[in-house]
Short mmCIF file of C-alpha atoms in Angstrom, two decimals:
data_model
loop_
_atom_site.label_atom_id
_atom_site.label_comp_id
_atom_site.label_asym_id
_atom_site.label_seq_id
_atom_site.Cartn_x
_atom_site.Cartn_y
_atom_site.Cartn_z
CA MET A 9 16.78 2.49 -23.96
CA SER A 10 15.34 3.51 -20.59
CA ALA A 11 17.54 3.29 -17.51
CA LEU A 12 17.15 -0.13 -15.92
CA HIS A 13 15.48 1.26 -12.80
CA GLU A 14 12.72 2.70 -15.01
CA LEU A 15 11.72 -0.61 -16.60
CA GLY A 16 8.52 -2.31 -15.53
CA ALA A 17 8.25 -5.99 -14.68
CA GLN A 18 6.85 -7.05 -18.05
CA ALA A 19 9.57 -5.17 -19.91
CA LEU A 20 12.21 -6.93 -17.81
CA LEU A 21 10.67 -10.35 -18.45
CA ASP A 22 10.56 -9.65 -22.19
CA ALA A 23 14.23 -8.61 -22.10
CA TYR A 24 15.21 -11.75 -20.18
CA ARG A 25 13.37 -13.85 -22.74
CA ARG A 26 15.24 -12.14 -25.60
CA ARG A 27 18.51 -12.29 -23.61
CA SER A 28 19.01 -8.56 -24.12
CA LEU A 29 19.21 -8.17 -20.33
CA SER A 30 20.09 -10.55 -17.51
CA PRO A 31 18.68 -10.62 -13.97
CA LEU A 32 22.22 -10.12 -12.64
CA GLU A 33 22.72 -7.01 -14.77
CA VAL A 34 19.40 -5.57 -13.59
CA ALA A 35 19.96 -6.37 -9.92
CA SER A 36 23.43 -4.81 -10.01
CA ALA A 37 22.11 -1.62 -11.62
CA LEU A 38 19.26 -1.34 -9.11
CA LEU A 39 21.57 -1.85 -6.14
CA HIS A 40 23.71 1.01 -7.43
CA HIS A 41 20.61 3.18 -7.92
CA ILE A 42 19.43 2.43 -4.38
CA GLU A 43 22.88 3.23 -3.01
CA ILE A 44 22.56 6.75 -4.44
CA TRP A 45 19.01 7.35 -3.17
CA GLU A 46 19.04 5.62 0.18
CA PRO A 47 21.06 8.10 2.32
CA GLN A 48 18.27 10.63 1.72
CA LEU A 49 15.22 8.39 1.36
CA HIS A 50 15.50 5.72 4.09
CA ALA A 51 13.10 3.40 2.28
CA ALA A 52 15.17 0.22 2.63
CA TYR A 53 15.64 -2.24 5.49
CA LEU A 54 17.87 -5.33 5.29
CA LEU A 55 19.54 -4.21 2.10
CA GLN A 56 21.90 -7.16 1.59
CA PRO A 57 23.54 -6.89 -1.84
CA GLU A 58 25.25 -10.28 -1.75
CA ARG A 59 21.96 -12.06 -1.07
CA THR A 60 20.30 -10.14 -3.90
CA LEU A 61 23.12 -10.91 -6.33
CA GLU A 62 23.09 -14.60 -5.38
CA GLN A 63 19.37 -14.81 -6.20
CA ALA A 64 19.95 -12.89 -9.45
CA ARG A 65 22.75 -15.28 -10.51
CA ALA A 66 20.50 -18.27 -9.90
CA SER A 67 17.74 -16.64 -11.98
CA GLU A 68 20.20 -15.81 -14.75
CA ALA A 69 21.26 -19.46 -14.92
CA ARG A 70 17.63 -20.56 -15.21
CA TRP A 71 16.96 -18.12 -18.05
CA LEU A 72 20.12 -19.28 -19.86
CA ARG A 73 18.78 -22.84 -19.66
CA GLY A 74 15.43 -21.60 -20.98
CA ALA A 75 13.77 -22.78 -17.79
CA PRO A 76 12.47 -19.85 -15.69
CA CYS A 77 10.96 -21.17 -12.45
CA GLY A 78 7.91 -18.88 -12.36
CA PRO A 79 6.14 -15.85 -13.81
CA LEU A 80 8.39 -13.32 -12.01
CA ASP A 81 11.75 -15.06 -12.38
CA GLY A 82 14.50 -12.46 -12.02
CA VAL A 83 12.18 -9.52 -11.42
CA PRO A 84 13.34 -7.38 -8.46
CA VAL A 85 10.91 -6.95 -5.59
CA THR A 86 10.79 -5.30 -2.17
CA ILE A 87 8.74 -6.59 0.77
CA LYS A 88 7.45 -4.55 3.71
CA ASP A 89 9.15 -5.01 7.10
CA ASN A 90 6.04 -6.63 8.67
CA ILE A 91 5.81 -9.44 6.10
CA ALA A 92 8.06 -12.16 7.48
CA THR A 93 10.92 -13.45 5.37
CA ARG A 94 12.74 -16.60 6.42
CA GLY A 95 15.96 -15.99 8.32
CA ASP A 96 15.26 -12.29 8.84
CA PRO A 97 13.99 -10.40 11.89
CA THR A 98 10.59 -8.71 11.65
CA PRO A 99 10.85 -5.54 13.78
CA LEU A 100 7.40 -4.13 12.84
CA GLY A 101 8.98 -0.69 12.66
CA THR A 102 9.56 -0.43 16.39
CA ALA A 103 12.66 -0.43 18.56
CA ALA A 104 10.62 -2.40 21.13
CA SER A 105 10.76 -5.58 19.04
CA GLU A 106 13.07 -8.44 19.85
CA LEU A 107 14.97 -9.17 16.66
CA GLN A 108 14.49 -12.90 16.22
CA PRO A 109 14.93 -14.40 12.73
CA SER A 110 11.72 -15.76 11.23
CA ALA A 111 11.59 -19.50 10.62
CA VAL A 112 9.25 -19.10 7.64
CA ASN A 113 8.21 -16.83 4.82
CA ALA A 114 4.79 -15.21 5.27
CA PRO A 115 2.42 -16.06 2.40
CA PRO A 116 3.23 -13.04 0.13
CA ALA A 117 6.96 -13.58 0.56
CA GLN A 118 6.61 -17.32 -0.10
CA ARG A 119 4.60 -16.78 -3.29
CA LEU A 120 7.17 -14.29 -4.61
CA ARG A 121 10.07 -16.65 -3.88
CA GLU A 122 8.24 -19.51 -5.64
CA ALA A 123 7.69 -17.23 -8.63
CA GLY A 124 11.43 -16.48 -8.85
CA ALA A 125 11.35 -12.83 -7.81
CA VAL A 126 14.68 -11.40 -6.61
CA LEU A 127 14.48 -9.73 -3.19
CA LEU A 128 16.20 -6.34 -3.24
CA CYS A 129 15.39 -5.45 0.36
CA LYS A 130 12.65 -5.14 2.94
CA THR A 131 11.04 -1.69 3.25
CA THR A 132 10.61 0.59 6.23
CA MET A 133 7.47 1.33 8.23
CA PRO A 134 6.38 3.19 11.40
CA ASP A 135 5.90 1.52 14.79
CA TYR A 136 3.45 -1.39 14.49
CA GLY A 137 2.14 0.07 11.23
CA MET A 138 -0.13 2.41 13.18
CA LEU A 139 0.87 5.65 11.43
CA SER A 140 0.39 7.05 7.93
CA SER A 141 3.96 8.31 7.91
CA GLY A 142 7.53 7.09 7.80
CA VAL A 143 8.34 8.05 11.41
CA SER A 144 9.71 5.08 13.33
CA SER A 145 11.59 4.34 16.53
CA PHE A 146 13.53 1.61 14.70
CA HIS A 147 14.06 2.84 11.13
CA ALA A 148 15.39 6.22 10.07
CA THR A 149 12.55 8.55 9.03
CA ALA A 150 11.45 7.71 5.49
CA ARG A 151 11.07 10.59 3.04
CA ASN A 152 9.20 11.34 -0.16
CA PRO A 153 11.30 11.28 -3.36
CA TRP A 154 9.24 14.11 -4.85
CA ASN A 155 10.22 16.41 -1.98
CA LEU A 156 12.58 15.18 0.74
CA ASP A 157 11.02 17.57 3.26
CA LYS A 158 7.78 15.60 2.96
CA GLY A 159 6.89 12.10 4.13
CA PRO A 160 5.90 9.24 1.83
CA GLY A 161 2.80 8.32 3.84
CA GLY A 162 2.38 4.98 5.57
CA SER A 163 2.34 2.60 6.97
CA SER A 164 3.84 1.13 3.78
CA ALA A 165 6.17 4.12 3.86
CA GLY A 166 9.32 2.63 2.41
CA ALA A 167 7.36 0.72 -0.23
CA GLY A 168 5.69 3.87 -1.57
CA ALA A 169 8.95 5.82 -1.58
CA ALA A 170 10.81 2.91 -3.19
CA ALA A 171 8.27 2.61 -6.00
CA ALA A 172 8.47 6.31 -6.85
CA ALA A 173 12.28 6.34 -6.60
CA GLY A 174 12.74 3.32 -8.86
CA TYR A 175 13.86 0.63 -6.40
CA GLY A 176 12.67 -1.95 -8.91
CA PRO A 177 9.17 -2.39 -10.34
CA LEU A 178 7.38 -4.48 -7.67
CA HIS A 179 6.70 -3.71 -4.02
CA VAL A 180 4.46 -5.38 -1.42
CA GLY A 181 2.65 -3.34 1.22
CA THR A 182 -0.09 -3.97 3.77
CA ASP A 183 -3.24 -1.96 4.43
CA ILE A 184 -5.68 -1.88 7.37
CA GLY A 185 -6.97 1.69 7.00
CA GLY A 186 -5.17 3.06 3.95
CA SER A 187 -1.58 1.91 4.39
CA ILE A 188 -1.11 0.90 0.74
CA ARG A 189 -3.26 3.58 -0.87
CA LEU A 190 -2.06 6.60 1.15
CA PRO A 191 1.65 6.19 0.33
CA ALA A 192 0.67 5.40 -3.25
CA ALA A 193 -1.25 8.69 -3.41
CA TRP A 194 1.43 10.80 -1.76
CA CYS A 195 4.24 9.21 -3.81
CA GLY A 196 2.39 9.33 -7.13
CA VAL A 197 2.36 5.57 -7.77
CA PHE A 198 -0.27 2.86 -8.04
CA GLY A 199 -1.40 1.00 -4.93
CA PHE A 200 -3.99 -1.76 -4.78
CA LYS A 201 -5.79 -3.03 -1.66
CA PRO A 202 -7.53 -6.25 -2.73
CA SER A 203 -10.74 -7.70 -1.33
CA LEU A 204 -10.08 -9.07 2.15
CA GLY A 205 -8.67 -12.58 1.81
CA ARG A 206 -7.77 -12.29 -1.88
CA VAL A 207 -4.06 -12.17 -1.00
CA PRO A 208 -3.37 -14.55 1.91
CA ILE A 209 -1.48 -13.07 4.86
CA ASP A 210 -0.26 -14.33 8.21
CA PRO A 211 -1.26 -13.28 10.78
CA PRO A 212 -4.73 -12.33 9.45
CA TYR A 213 -6.72 -9.54 11.07
CA THR A 214 -10.03 -7.82 10.33
CA GLY A 215 -9.56 -5.40 7.46
CA ARG A 216 -5.85 -6.17 6.97
CA CYS A 217 -4.74 -6.83 3.40
CA ALA A 218 -1.47 -7.23 1.53
CA GLY A 219 -1.15 -5.93 -2.00
CA PRO A 220 1.05 -4.42 -4.70
CA ILE A 221 2.56 -0.95 -4.95
CA THR A 222 3.92 -0.31 -8.45
CA ARG A 223 4.40 2.40 -11.04
CA SER A 224 1.78 0.90 -13.37
CA VAL A 225 -1.49 -0.99 -13.19
CA GLY A 226 -0.07 -3.68 -15.46
CA ASP A 227 2.71 -4.49 -13.03
CA ALA A 228 0.21 -4.68 -10.16
CA ALA A 229 -1.95 -7.11 -12.17
CA LEU A 230 1.11 -9.25 -12.92
CA MET A 231 1.94 -9.27 -9.22
CA MET A 232 -1.63 -10.26 -8.27
CA GLN A 233 -1.28 -13.34 -10.47
CA VAL A 234 1.33 -14.51 -7.94
CA LEU A 235 0.13 -13.00 -4.65
CA ALA A 236 -3.45 -14.27 -4.94
CA GLN A 237 -2.49 -17.94 -4.79
CA PRO A 238 -4.11 -19.70 -1.77
CA ASP A 239 -2.37 -20.37 1.54
CA VAL A 240 -3.92 -22.34 4.41
CA ARG A 241 -2.34 -20.05 7.02
CA ASP A 242 -4.88 -17.28 6.32
CA SER A 243 -8.09 -18.16 8.15
CA MET A 244 -9.82 -15.30 6.27
CA GLY A 245 -8.58 -16.40 2.84
CA LEU A 246 -11.08 -16.46 -0.01
CA PRO A 247 -11.74 -19.72 -1.86
CA PRO A 248 -9.33 -20.18 -4.78
CA GLN A 249 -10.68 -18.38 -7.83
CA LEU A 250 -9.40 -18.33 -11.37
CA VAL A 251 -9.09 -14.61 -12.14
CA ASP A 252 -7.85 -13.53 -15.54
CA TRP A 253 -5.53 -10.84 -14.24
CA GLY A 254 -4.31 -10.27 -17.80
CA ALA A 255 -7.77 -8.86 -18.59
CA HIS A 256 -6.93 -5.71 -16.58
CA ALA A 257 -6.22 -3.98 -19.90
CA ARG A 258 -9.85 -4.24 -21.08
CA GLY A 259 -11.11 -1.36 -18.96
CA MET A 260 -11.78 1.10 -21.78
CA GLN A 261 -14.25 -1.37 -23.28
CA ARG A 262 -16.26 -1.39 -20.04
CA LEU A 263 -16.71 2.32 -19.36
CA ARG A 264 -19.78 3.04 -21.44
CA GLY A 265 -22.88 2.78 -19.24
CA LEU A 266 -21.08 2.35 -15.93
CA ARG A 267 -22.44 4.28 -12.95
CA LEU A 268 -19.50 5.83 -11.12
CA GLY A 269 -20.21 7.40 -7.75
CA LEU A 270 -18.28 10.57 -7.02
CA LEU A 271 -17.56 11.11 -3.31
CA LEU A 272 -15.94 14.46 -2.54
CA ASP A 273 -16.84 14.69 1.16
CA ALA A 274 -15.87 11.78 3.42
CA GLY A 275 -18.26 12.92 6.16
CA CYS A 276 -15.60 13.59 8.79
CA GLY A 277 -11.87 14.12 9.11
CA LEU A 278 -9.73 16.73 7.39
CA ALA A 279 -11.32 19.03 4.84
CA VAL A 280 -10.46 18.23 1.22
CA ASP A 281 -7.82 20.55 -0.19
CA ALA A 282 -9.12 22.60 -3.14
CA GLN A 283 -6.44 21.30 -5.51
CA VAL A 284 -7.14 17.70 -4.52
CA ARG A 285 -10.85 18.21 -5.13
CA ALA A 286 -10.25 19.82 -8.52
CA SER A 287 -7.99 16.96 -9.66
CA VAL A 288 -10.53 14.30 -8.65
CA GLU A 289 -13.36 16.20 -10.34
CA ALA A 290 -11.24 16.42 -13.50
CA ALA A 291 -10.64 12.66 -13.36
CA ALA A 292 -14.39 12.06 -13.08
CA ARG A 293 -14.98 14.22 -16.16
CA LEU A 294 -12.54 12.06 -18.13
CA PHE A 295 -14.53 8.95 -17.22
CA GLU A 296 -17.74 10.75 -18.14
CA GLN A 297 -16.36 11.77 -21.52
CA ALA A 298 -15.47 8.12 -22.12
CA GLY A 299 -19.09 7.05 -21.61
CA ALA A 300 -19.60 6.52 -17.88
CA SER A 301 -22.29 8.25 -15.82
CA ILE A 302 -21.13 10.23 -12.78
CA VAL A 303 -23.40 10.00 -9.74
CA PRO A 304 -22.73 12.46 -6.89
CA MET A 305 -22.61 10.64 -3.54
CA GLN A 306 -23.40 11.82 -0.03
CA PRO A 307 -20.98 10.91 2.77
CA TRP A 308 -21.78 7.89 4.94
CA LEU A 309 -18.88 7.77 7.39
CA GLY A 310 -19.64 9.62 10.62
CA ARG A 311 -17.55 10.94 13.47
CA GLU A 312 -18.85 8.21 15.78
CA MET A 313 -17.64 5.54 13.35
CA LEU A 314 -14.16 6.99 12.87
CA ASP A 315 -13.67 7.67 16.57
CA GLY A 316 -15.00 4.23 17.51
CA MET A 317 -12.46 2.47 15.29
CA ASP A 318 -9.71 4.73 16.61
CA HIS A 319 -10.64 4.07 20.25
CA PHE A 320 -10.81 0.30 19.77
CA TRP A 321 -7.39 0.29 18.07
CA ARG A 322 -6.03 2.36 20.98
CA MET A 323 -7.22 -0.26 23.46
CA ARG A 324 -5.84 -3.10 21.35
CA SER A 325 -2.48 -1.33 21.21
CA LEU A 326 -2.56 -0.62 24.95
CA MET A 327 -3.07 -4.32 25.63
CA ASP A 328 -0.12 -5.10 23.35
CA LEU A 329 2.09 -2.54 25.10
CA ARG A 330 1.20 -3.98 28.49
CA GLN A 331 2.67 -7.29 27.34
CA LEU A 332 6.07 -5.59 27.06
CA GLY A 333 8.43 -5.05 29.94
CA PRO A 334 9.01 -1.43 31.03
CA GLY A 335 12.31 -1.22 29.16
CA ARG A 336 10.87 -2.35 25.84
CA ARG A 337 7.73 -0.25 26.28
CA ALA A 338 9.90 2.84 26.73
CA ARG A 339 11.43 2.24 23.28
CA VAL A 340 8.08 2.55 21.46
CA LEU A 341 7.63 5.81 19.58
CA PRO A 342 6.28 8.35 22.12
CA TYR A 343 3.39 9.35 19.82
CA ILE A 344 2.24 5.72 19.68
CA ARG A 345 2.62 5.31 23.45
CA ASP A 346 0.60 8.47 24.10
CA TRP A 347 -2.07 7.33 21.66
CA ALA A 348 -2.40 3.86 23.18
CA GLU A 349 -2.19 4.97 26.81
CA SER A 350 -5.04 7.43 26.26
CA ALA A 351 -7.29 4.34 26.29
CA ALA A 352 -6.43 3.51 29.91
CA SER A 353 -9.48 5.37 31.19
CA PHE A 354 -11.95 3.81 28.72
CA SER A 355 -14.72 1.79 30.34
CA ALA A 356 -15.70 -1.66 29.15
CA GLU A 357 -18.97 -0.18 27.87
CA HIS A 358 -17.06 2.44 25.88
CA VAL A 359 -14.76 -0.14 24.30
CA TYR A 360 -17.69 -2.40 23.43
CA HIS A 361 -19.50 0.48 21.73
CA ALA A 362 -16.30 1.42 19.92
CA SER A 363 -15.90 -2.13 18.65
CA GLN A 364 -19.36 -2.00 17.05
CA GLN A 365 -18.31 0.87 14.80
CA PHE A 366 -16.34 -1.49 12.55
CA HIS A 367 -19.55 -3.28 11.65
CA ALA A 368 -21.53 -0.03 11.43
CA THR A 369 -18.94 1.26 8.96
CA ARG A 370 -19.16 -1.93 6.96
CA VAL A 371 -22.96 -1.83 6.71
CA ALA A 372 -23.01 1.86 5.75
CA THR A 373 -20.30 1.41 3.12
CA VAL A 374 -21.92 -1.59 1.44
CA ARG A 375 -25.29 0.16 1.41
CA ALA A 376 -23.87 3.34 -0.15
CA CYS A 377 -21.87 1.46 -2.77
CA SER A 378 -24.82 -0.71 -3.79
CA GLN A 379 -26.24 2.22 -5.77
CA VAL A 380 -23.25 2.47 -8.15
CA ASP A 381 -20.78 0.23 -9.96
CA TYR A 382 -17.63 1.90 -8.61
CA VAL A 383 -16.78 4.83 -6.36
CA LEU A 384 -14.35 7.63 -7.25
CA SER A 385 -12.94 9.82 -4.48
CA PRO A 386 -9.76 11.44 -3.27
CA THR A 387 -7.45 8.87 -1.73
CA ALA A 388 -6.45 11.45 0.87
CA PRO A 389 -7.88 14.90 1.55
CA ILE A 390 -4.42 16.53 1.41
CA THR A 391 -1.10 16.06 -0.32
CA ALA A 392 2.07 14.88 1.47
CA PHE A 393 2.87 16.49 4.82
CA ALA A 394 6.13 17.15 6.69
CA ALA A 395 8.31 14.05 6.99
CA GLU A 396 8.97 14.54 10.71
CA LEU A 397 5.27 14.49 11.66
CA PRO A 398 3.77 11.14 12.72
CA SER A 399 0.38 12.24 11.35
CA PRO A 400 -0.96 15.33 9.55
CA THR A 401 -2.52 16.66 12.77
CA ASN A 402 0.51 15.72 14.93
CA ASN A 403 -2.08 15.01 17.64
CA PRO A 404 -2.37 11.48 19.12
CA LEU A 405 -5.93 12.30 20.19
CA ARG A 406 -6.87 13.11 16.58
CA PRO A 407 -4.65 10.64 14.72
CA LEU A 408 -6.91 9.34 11.93
CA GLU A 409 -8.34 12.49 10.39
CA HIS A 410 -6.73 11.71 7.02
CA ILE A 411 -8.08 8.15 6.51
CA ALA A 412 -11.81 8.85 6.21
CA PHE A 413 -11.83 8.10 2.46
CA THR A 414 -9.80 4.90 2.72
CA VAL A 415 -10.76 3.05 5.93
CA PRO A 416 -14.41 2.32 5.00
CA PHE A 417 -13.29 -0.07 2.27
CA ASN A 418 -11.11 -2.05 4.68
CA MET A 419 -14.12 -2.63 6.90
CA SER A 420 -16.42 -3.53 4.00
CA GLU A 421 -13.77 -5.87 2.50
CA GLN A 422 -14.07 -4.14 -0.88
CA PRO A 423 -11.17 -3.74 -3.31
CA ALA A 424 -9.83 -0.20 -3.70
CA ALA A 425 -6.89 1.36 -5.49
CA SER A 426 -5.07 4.67 -5.59
CA ILE A 427 -3.77 6.04 -8.87
CA ALA A 428 -2.08 9.35 -9.55
CA CYS A 429 -4.42 11.91 -11.10
CA GLY A 430 -2.34 15.09 -10.96
CA VAL A 431 -0.03 17.24 -8.88
CA ASP A 432 -0.61 20.28 -6.73
CA GLY A 433 1.05 23.67 -7.17
CA ALA A 434 4.13 22.47 -5.29
CA GLY A 435 4.54 19.45 -7.55
CA LEU A 436 3.26 16.94 -4.97
CA PRO A 437 1.20 14.02 -6.31
CA ILE A 438 -2.56 13.71 -5.87
CA GLY A 439 -4.25 10.30 -5.70
CA LEU A 440 -7.60 9.22 -7.11
CA GLN A 441 -9.21 6.32 -5.22
CA ILE A 442 -11.25 3.79 -7.22
CA ALA A 443 -13.30 1.33 -5.13
CA GLY A 444 -15.37 -1.58 -6.39
CA GLN A 445 -17.88 -4.10 -5.11
CA ARG A 446 -16.58 -6.90 -2.92
CA PHE A 447 -14.65 -9.51 -4.94
CA ASP A 448 -14.51 -7.27 -8.06
CA ASP A 449 -10.75 -6.89 -7.83
CA LEU A 450 -10.30 -7.25 -11.57
CA GLY A 451 -12.88 -4.54 -12.26
CA VAL A 452 -11.00 -2.04 -10.09
CA LEU A 453 -7.79 -2.80 -11.97
CA GLN A 454 -9.63 -2.39 -15.27
CA LEU A 455 -10.95 1.04 -14.33
CA ALA A 456 -7.52 2.08 -13.09
CA HIS A 457 -5.89 0.91 -16.33
CA ALA A 458 -8.49 2.83 -18.33
CA PHE A 459 -7.65 5.94 -16.31
CA GLU A 460 -3.95 5.46 -17.09
CA ARG A 461 -4.94 5.86 -20.75
CA LEU A 462 -7.32 8.77 -20.17
CA ARG A 463 -5.23 11.00 -17.91
CA ALA A 464 -2.84 13.68 -19.08
CA PRO A 465 0.89 12.94 -18.89
CA LEU A 466 2.33 13.22 -15.39
CA PRO A 467 5.68 14.80 -14.48
CA PRO A 468 8.83 12.67 -14.97
CA TRP A 469 9.78 10.42 -12.07
CA PRO A 470 11.99 12.05 -9.45
CA GLU A 471 15.75 11.60 -9.72
CA PRO A 472 18.10 11.15 -6.75
CA PRO A 473 19.83 14.26 -5.39
CA ARG A 474 23.24 14.89 -6.93
CA HIS A 475 26.11 15.98 -4.75
#
């Protein structure tokens, strides 16, 4: 039998149903596994074993009565730092936060509790979620389990690392420009950014989504069954819709005749590494051999769009920093302070023009995608970079050069996923992004599941360092 930390959510539920495993046994094994990994990985925040074991005991009792309380009863889960959990502080990855316990669960946390999931821990993130790395002024620097010298990506840094390292099967991240998909790509796991509003969040914000990070598409689909339940706190929430998430496994039946766009040049940002390009092209050929048509696509994101979004976010962050007293502001990660404070000289006209680039990106993305059924591309132009760097460029004036493939789909509200499609010569994972039309969340999961069946076997999951 596989080690308990290698079992997916459905396998655990089947074992609970047969009484061949108990939630308490699984939680205890995972806590031990995390204890071995965590001194090197720094993926966990608020790791509280007694709380986890108490929830696992309650789940075990329900299963023994034959009365599980929900579809994830007893399944271990982690939740990103910035998703509030009742009774816990929400530091947002920054030492500038005042650590006040939350009075409520944010929608994703509430849905998981109602479904019976067992909270292993929260997961780490960079300051305010504004980096694609695990560098934080509050948390220890998160690292990539495939190579501890590399970062896991971000801002769902701890979630991506935890999924690859086997901190249980289910992890929740958030994504406003790639923060689920980038760590999924660099950690070799599956990450799904739903259509905006599909998974309710609080507070809502343009382009910001919560979604699953898992080792398999099936586990992400199981998680969506819970996360996509409505919540009135999200003013951008979609109307309730009955989605047959179990139909994610029917992707192979849909491939014949599909038009799949292949985007190998984002239009700006970092150049695509040759090994990344080759892996994505190989993935496209697998889809083509299975009956899909591959349509080469021209880039639509321009430098003005990417810089405009960057400059608006700088001004937003500067306004947030100015709400802090000098002492708290000084505790923010210097890279983030430098980035935000660079907006101090922006004119009102400049900021207005920058703000319009979100809509320009949306219009261009929808127009480009209207010609195909789905879009295939690299998730990121490079593989994982040094753990100590806040961004691949290490330049706060060029901070977003790595998100040109991911951010358009946040602005267009379209669902997009990252799935591992290979490794580079150093053994670092490469991610394939699959994006669909707005609201076609199930279709993206179906294509991703089909690719799981089409791709060649990947390397074994990383094991914790032995001393």
